[in-house]
Tab-separated table of C-alpha atoms in Angstrom:
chain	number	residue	atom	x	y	z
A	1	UNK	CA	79.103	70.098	145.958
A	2	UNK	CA	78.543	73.119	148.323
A	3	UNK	CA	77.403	76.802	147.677
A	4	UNK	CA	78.107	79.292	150.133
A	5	UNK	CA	76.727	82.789	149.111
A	6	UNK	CA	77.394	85.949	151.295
A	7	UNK	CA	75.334	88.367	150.035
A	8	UNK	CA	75.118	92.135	151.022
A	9	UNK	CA	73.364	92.079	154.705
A	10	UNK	CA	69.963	93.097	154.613
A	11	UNK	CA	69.746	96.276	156.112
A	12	UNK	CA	72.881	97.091	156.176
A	13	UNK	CA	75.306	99.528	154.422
A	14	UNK	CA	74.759	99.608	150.708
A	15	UNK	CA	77.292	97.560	148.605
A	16	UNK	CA	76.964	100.093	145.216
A	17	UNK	CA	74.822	97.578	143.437
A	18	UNK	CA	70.672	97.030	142.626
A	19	UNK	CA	70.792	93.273	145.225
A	20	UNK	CA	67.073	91.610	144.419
A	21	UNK	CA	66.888	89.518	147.546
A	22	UNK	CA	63.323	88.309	146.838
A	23	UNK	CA	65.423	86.668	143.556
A	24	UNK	CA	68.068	85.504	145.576
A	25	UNK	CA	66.013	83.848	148.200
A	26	UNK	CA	64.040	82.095	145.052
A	27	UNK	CA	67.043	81.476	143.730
A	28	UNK	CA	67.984	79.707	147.064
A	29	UNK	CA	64.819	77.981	147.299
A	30	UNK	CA	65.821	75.532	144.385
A	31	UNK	CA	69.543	74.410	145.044
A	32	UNK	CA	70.740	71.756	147.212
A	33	UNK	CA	73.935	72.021	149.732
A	34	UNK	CA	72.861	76.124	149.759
A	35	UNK	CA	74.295	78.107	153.014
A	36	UNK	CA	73.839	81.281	153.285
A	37	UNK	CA	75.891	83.813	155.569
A	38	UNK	CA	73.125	86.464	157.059
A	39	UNK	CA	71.895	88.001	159.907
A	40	UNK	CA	68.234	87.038	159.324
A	41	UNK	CA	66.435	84.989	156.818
A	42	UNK	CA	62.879	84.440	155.964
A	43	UNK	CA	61.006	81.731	157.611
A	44	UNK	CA	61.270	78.726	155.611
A	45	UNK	CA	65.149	79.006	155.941
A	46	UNK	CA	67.095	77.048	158.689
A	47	UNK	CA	69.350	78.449	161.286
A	48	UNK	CA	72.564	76.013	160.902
A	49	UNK	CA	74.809	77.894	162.995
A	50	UNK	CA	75.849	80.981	164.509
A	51	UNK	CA	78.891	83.092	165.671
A	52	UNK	CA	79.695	86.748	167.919
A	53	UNK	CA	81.893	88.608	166.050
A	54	UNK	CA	83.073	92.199	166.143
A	55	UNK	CA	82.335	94.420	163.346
A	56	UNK	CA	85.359	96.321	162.292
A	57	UNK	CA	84.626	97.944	158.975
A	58	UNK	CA	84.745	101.187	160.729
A	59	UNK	CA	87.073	101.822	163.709
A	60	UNK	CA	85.865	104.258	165.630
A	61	UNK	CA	82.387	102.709	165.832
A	62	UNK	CA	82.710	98.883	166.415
A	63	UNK	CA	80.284	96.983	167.178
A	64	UNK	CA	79.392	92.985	168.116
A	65	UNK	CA	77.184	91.027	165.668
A	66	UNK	CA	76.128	87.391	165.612
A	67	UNK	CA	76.627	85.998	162.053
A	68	UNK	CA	74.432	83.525	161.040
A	69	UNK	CA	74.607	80.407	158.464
A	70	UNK	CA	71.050	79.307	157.143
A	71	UNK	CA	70.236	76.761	154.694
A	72	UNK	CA	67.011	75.848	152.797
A	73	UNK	CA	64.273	74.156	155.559
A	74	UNK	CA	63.318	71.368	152.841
């Protein structure tokens, strides 16, 4: 099997919940088949691939990101 988690983007507009992201990376750490959607990760994570997109949660101030899919470096 695969996970794919898309967390809340560090740095990034709050989401209206308490996001532990030292747990999550832990968390992580110890699955296999993990990707995770972010715009940076720390270093013992693996860049797997990587896309432009335009941001479009607000129209009048859009903006072009590159998303990023990381897995665990293991």
């Amino acid at each position: 099997s695969v996970i794919y988690c898309d967390p809340p983007y560090a740095n990034t507009n709050d989401y209206k919940i308490n996001f532990n992201r030292n747990e999550f990376y832990n968390w992580c750490r110890i699955q296999k088949n993990c990707f995770i959607s972010e715009y940076t990760m720390p270093i013992d994570f693996k860049l797997v691939a990587e896309k432009c997109k335009i941001c479009t949660f607000n129209s009048k101030n859009r903006k072009v990101t590159t998303e990023k899919l990381f897995t665990i470096n293991n």
